[in-house]
């Protein structure tokens, strides 16, 4: 199989099951024009996040890693009236682009963007009494994933869902000898999930327009 084939299959399903979306398409275009890296989730993965949040009956979502706000929009749209999404972004430029994209999507009253290093802002959330969150989406710097897991456990409750993106790393996650800090961060994160008695989890490999990667999903059980 080739990248062209994976993209063609994504295009087929996205045409039938996701469809065009003015706000999301504009978010991608604005992000590209601002020079942001094209590393946002694919359209079908965004729809998956939306469905997971809806299945959870989520009213509160924490997103670690905003980028241009593409996945933020998908998740925020899953929330009922009165629901809130808090998203953390370390790069002020990314946050500004995301703010415009979120406003264009009509979600400014639903989404709060916190600018700053997540490992600085997460303790602030705990101190300010935020949480527990119904869904946590981790999609930021991979070496920090083990720390993000620790804070996610602190800011969730039994029944909450934790989702982490980009855990397969083109298959390199299976290489324990890898010297890539992103791979090692994902491996340590996964080992901590496996060892945590209050989590039950699985991971899925994916192929598509974004290449070869995958998601890890963990349910907080206790």
Short mmCIF file of C-alpha atoms in Angstrom, two decimals:
data_model
loop_
_atom_site.label_atom_id
_atom_site.label_comp_id
_atom_site.label_asym_id
_atom_site.label_seq_id
_atom_site.Cartn_x
_atom_site.Cartn_y
_atom_site.Cartn_z
CA UNK A 1 0.00 0.00 0.00
CA UNK A 2 1.12 3.56 -0.68
CA UNK A 3 0.48 7.02 0.70
CA UNK A 4 -1.53 7.79 -2.44
CA UNK A 5 -3.83 4.84 -1.70
CA UNK A 6 -4.25 5.82 1.95
CA UNK A 7 -5.13 9.38 0.91
CA UNK A 8 -7.62 8.15 -1.71
CA UNK A 9 -9.40 6.01 0.88
CA UNK A 10 -9.55 8.93 3.33
CA UNK A 11 -10.93 11.14 0.56
CA UNK A 12 -13.64 8.55 -0.22
CA UNK A 13 -14.84 8.25 3.37
CA UNK A 14 -14.47 11.97 4.10
CA UNK A 15 -16.59 12.86 1.07
CA UNK A 16 -19.40 10.59 2.21
CA UNK A 17 -19.19 10.79 5.99
CA UNK A 18 -17.57 14.11 6.87
CA UNK A 19 -18.23 16.45 3.96
CA UNK A 20 -17.10 20.04 3.38
CA UNK A 21 -17.22 22.48 6.25
CA UNK A 22 -16.72 26.21 5.74
CA UNK A 23 -15.33 26.96 9.20
CA UNK A 24 -12.98 24.00 9.31
CA UNK A 25 -11.75 24.56 5.76
CA UNK A 26 -11.13 28.22 6.60
CA UNK A 27 -9.22 27.18 9.73
CA UNK A 28 -6.88 25.02 7.67
CA UNK A 29 -6.39 27.79 5.10
CA UNK A 30 -5.71 30.45 7.75
CA UNK A 31 -3.22 28.16 9.49
CA UNK A 32 -1.39 27.52 6.25
CA UNK A 33 -1.27 31.25 5.43
CA UNK A 34 0.18 31.95 8.87
CA UNK A 35 2.93 29.40 8.28
CA UNK A 36 1.78 26.94 10.94
CA UNK A 37 2.91 23.35 10.36
CA UNK A 38 0.23 21.18 8.74
CA UNK A 39 0.14 18.72 11.64
CA UNK A 40 -3.49 19.14 12.70
CA UNK A 41 -5.59 16.00 12.84
CA UNK A 42 -7.14 14.77 9.60
CA UNK A 43 -10.81 15.49 8.95
CA UNK A 44 -11.95 11.95 9.76
CA UNK A 45 -9.86 11.97 12.95
CA UNK A 46 -11.45 15.28 13.94
CA UNK A 47 -14.87 13.72 13.40
CA UNK A 48 -13.77 10.76 15.55
CA UNK A 49 -12.83 13.13 18.38
CA UNK A 50 -16.21 14.80 18.03
CA UNK A 51 -18.02 11.46 18.20
CA UNK A 52 -16.00 10.29 21.19
CA UNK A 53 -16.82 13.48 23.10
CA UNK A 54 -20.49 13.11 22.22
CA UNK A 55 -20.53 9.45 23.26
CA UNK A 56 -18.98 10.53 26.55
CA UNK A 57 -21.74 13.05 27.05
CA UNK A 58 -18.90 15.48 27.66
CA UNK A 59 -19.62 18.91 29.10
CA UNK A 60 -15.99 19.85 29.76
CA UNK A 61 -12.94 19.21 27.58
CA UNK A 62 -9.26 19.93 28.18
CA UNK A 63 -7.04 20.08 25.09
CA UNK A 64 -3.27 20.13 25.50
CA UNK A 65 -1.90 21.60 22.27
CA UNK A 66 -4.08 23.98 20.25
CA UNK A 67 -2.04 24.73 17.10
CA UNK A 68 -4.52 26.48 14.78
CA UNK A 69 -7.63 25.30 16.59
CA UNK A 70 -8.76 22.67 14.08
CA UNK A 71 -9.27 19.85 16.58
CA UNK A 72 -10.52 22.45 19.07
CA UNK A 73 -13.42 23.26 16.78
CA UNK A 74 -14.30 19.59 16.33
CA UNK A 75 -14.30 18.98 20.08
CA UNK A 76 -16.11 22.19 20.99
CA UNK A 77 -18.91 21.37 18.56
CA UNK A 78 -19.57 18.17 20.50
CA UNK A 79 -20.46 20.04 23.67
CA UNK A 80 -24.02 20.77 24.78
CA UNK A 81 -25.27 24.23 25.70
CA UNK A 82 -23.24 25.45 28.64
CA UNK A 83 -20.31 23.16 27.83
CA UNK A 84 -16.78 24.50 28.00
CA UNK A 85 -13.47 23.66 26.33
CA UNK A 86 -10.13 24.82 27.71
CA UNK A 87 -7.18 24.56 25.33
CA UNK A 88 -3.51 25.13 26.13
CA UNK A 89 -1.00 26.51 23.60
CA UNK A 90 2.62 27.48 24.22
CA UNK A 91 3.11 29.50 21.02
CA UNK A 92 1.43 32.94 21.03
CA UNK A 93 1.34 33.01 17.22
CA UNK A 94 -0.49 29.69 17.07
CA UNK A 95 -2.87 30.86 19.78
CA UNK A 96 -3.68 34.02 17.82
CA UNK A 97 -4.43 32.06 14.65
CA UNK A 98 -6.55 29.62 16.66
CA UNK A 99 -8.45 32.48 18.28
CA UNK A 100 -9.45 33.78 14.86
CA UNK A 101 -10.43 30.34 13.62
CA UNK A 102 -12.50 29.63 16.72
CA UNK A 103 -14.24 33.02 16.48
CA UNK A 104 -15.04 32.38 12.80
CA UNK A 105 -16.59 29.06 13.80
CA UNK A 106 -18.83 30.85 16.31
CA UNK A 107 -17.28 29.15 19.33
CA UNK A 108 -15.60 32.01 21.18
CA UNK A 109 -18.09 31.70 24.05
CA UNK A 110 -17.36 27.98 24.39
CA UNK A 111 -13.56 27.91 24.11
CA UNK A 112 -10.94 29.44 26.39
CA UNK A 113 -7.33 29.55 25.15
CA UNK A 114 -4.56 29.64 27.74
CA UNK A 115 -1.22 30.77 26.31
CA UNK A 116 1.92 29.44 27.94
CA UNK A 117 3.90 26.28 28.44
CA UNK A 118 1.41 23.56 29.37
CA UNK A 119 3.55 22.30 32.23
CA UNK A 120 3.23 25.79 33.71
CA UNK A 121 -0.47 26.32 33.00
CA UNK A 122 -1.64 22.85 34.13
CA UNK A 123 -0.66 23.49 37.77
CA UNK A 124 -2.47 26.82 37.54
CA UNK A 125 -5.65 25.04 36.45
CA UNK A 126 -5.45 22.72 39.44
CA UNK A 127 -4.87 25.65 41.79
CA UNK A 128 -7.81 27.54 40.29
CA UNK A 129 -10.16 24.60 40.77
CA UNK A 130 -10.65 23.57 37.16
CA UNK A 131 -11.86 20.06 36.47
CA UNK A 132 -12.70 17.34 36.57
CA UNK A 133 -12.76 17.27 32.77
CA UNK A 134 -14.86 14.71 30.92
CA UNK A 135 -12.41 14.44 28.01
CA UNK A 136 -8.69 15.26 27.78
CA UNK A 137 -7.03 15.39 24.35
CA UNK A 138 -3.22 15.32 24.44
CA UNK A 139 -1.61 16.56 21.22
CA UNK A 140 1.46 18.58 22.13
CA UNK A 141 5.20 17.96 22.53
CA UNK A 142 5.66 14.20 22.88
CA UNK A 143 8.62 14.21 25.31
CA UNK A 144 6.27 15.81 27.86
CA UNK A 145 3.52 13.19 27.42
CA UNK A 146 4.38 11.41 30.70
CA UNK A 147 3.90 14.70 32.57
CA UNK A 148 0.71 15.43 30.67
CA UNK A 149 -0.60 12.05 31.76
CA UNK A 150 0.09 12.84 35.42
CA UNK A 151 -1.83 16.11 35.17
CA UNK A 152 -4.62 14.47 33.16
CA UNK A 153 -5.13 11.96 35.96
CA UNK A 154 -5.28 14.79 38.48
CA UNK A 155 -7.80 16.75 36.41
CA UNK A 156 -10.20 13.92 35.53
CA UNK A 157 -12.60 11.57 37.34
CA UNK A 158 -13.81 7.98 36.98
CA UNK A 159 -15.54 7.84 33.62
CA UNK A 160 -13.37 10.48 31.96
CA UNK A 161 -11.65 9.73 28.65
CA UNK A 162 -8.03 10.57 27.85
CA UNK A 163 -6.99 10.53 24.17
CA UNK A 164 -3.40 10.97 22.96
CA UNK A 165 -2.50 11.60 19.32
CA UNK A 166 0.61 10.63 17.32
CA UNK A 167 1.59 7.61 19.40
CA UNK A 168 2.81 5.33 16.58
CA UNK A 169 5.46 7.66 15.11
CA UNK A 170 5.68 5.87 11.74
CA UNK A 171 6.10 2.60 13.63
CA UNK A 172 9.15 3.78 15.56
CA UNK A 173 7.28 3.38 18.86
CA UNK A 174 8.13 -0.32 18.71
CA UNK A 175 11.87 0.47 18.73
CA UNK A 176 13.03 0.61 22.31
CA UNK A 177 16.52 1.62 21.17
CA UNK A 178 15.31 4.73 19.33
CA UNK A 179 17.19 7.89 20.28
CA UNK A 180 14.26 10.09 19.19
CA UNK A 181 12.98 11.93 22.29
CA UNK A 182 9.48 12.00 20.80
CA UNK A 183 9.47 8.22 20.48
CA UNK A 184 10.85 7.77 23.96
CA UNK A 185 8.26 10.19 25.35
CA UNK A 186 5.44 8.20 23.77
CA UNK A 187 6.93 4.91 24.98
CA UNK A 188 7.23 6.15 28.56
CA UNK A 189 3.71 7.59 28.39
CA UNK A 190 2.34 4.25 27.17
CA UNK A 191 4.20 2.32 29.86
CA UNK A 192 2.77 4.63 32.52
CA UNK A 193 -0.75 4.18 31.13
CA UNK A 194 -0.27 0.40 31.21
CA UNK A 195 0.96 0.49 34.81
CA UNK A 196 -1.75 2.84 36.09
CA UNK A 197 -4.41 0.81 37.95
CA UNK A 198 -7.07 3.51 37.44
CA UNK A 199 -6.87 3.33 33.64
CA UNK A 200 -7.98 0.83 31.03
CA UNK A 201 -6.65 1.62 27.57
CA UNK A 202 -5.95 0.60 24.02
CA UNK A 203 -4.07 2.05 21.04
CA UNK A 204 -4.88 1.95 17.33
CA UNK A 205 -2.57 2.29 14.35
CA UNK A 206 -3.92 4.53 11.60
CA UNK A 207 -3.02 5.28 8.00
CA UNK A 208 -4.42 8.09 5.87
CA UNK A 209 -3.75 11.59 4.65
CA UNK A 210 -1.48 12.16 7.65
CA UNK A 211 0.61 9.05 6.95
CA UNK A 212 1.20 6.24 9.42
CA UNK A 213 0.46 7.00 13.05
CA UNK A 214 -2.17 6.27 15.69
CA UNK A 215 -4.16 7.13 18.79
CA UNK A 216 -4.17 5.91 22.38
CA UNK A 217 -7.43 6.01 24.32
CA UNK A 218 -7.66 5.50 28.07
CA UNK A 219 -10.76 5.36 30.26
CA UNK A 220 -10.41 6.49 33.86
CA UNK A 221 -11.97 3.69 35.93
CA UNK A 222 -11.09 4.61 39.50
#
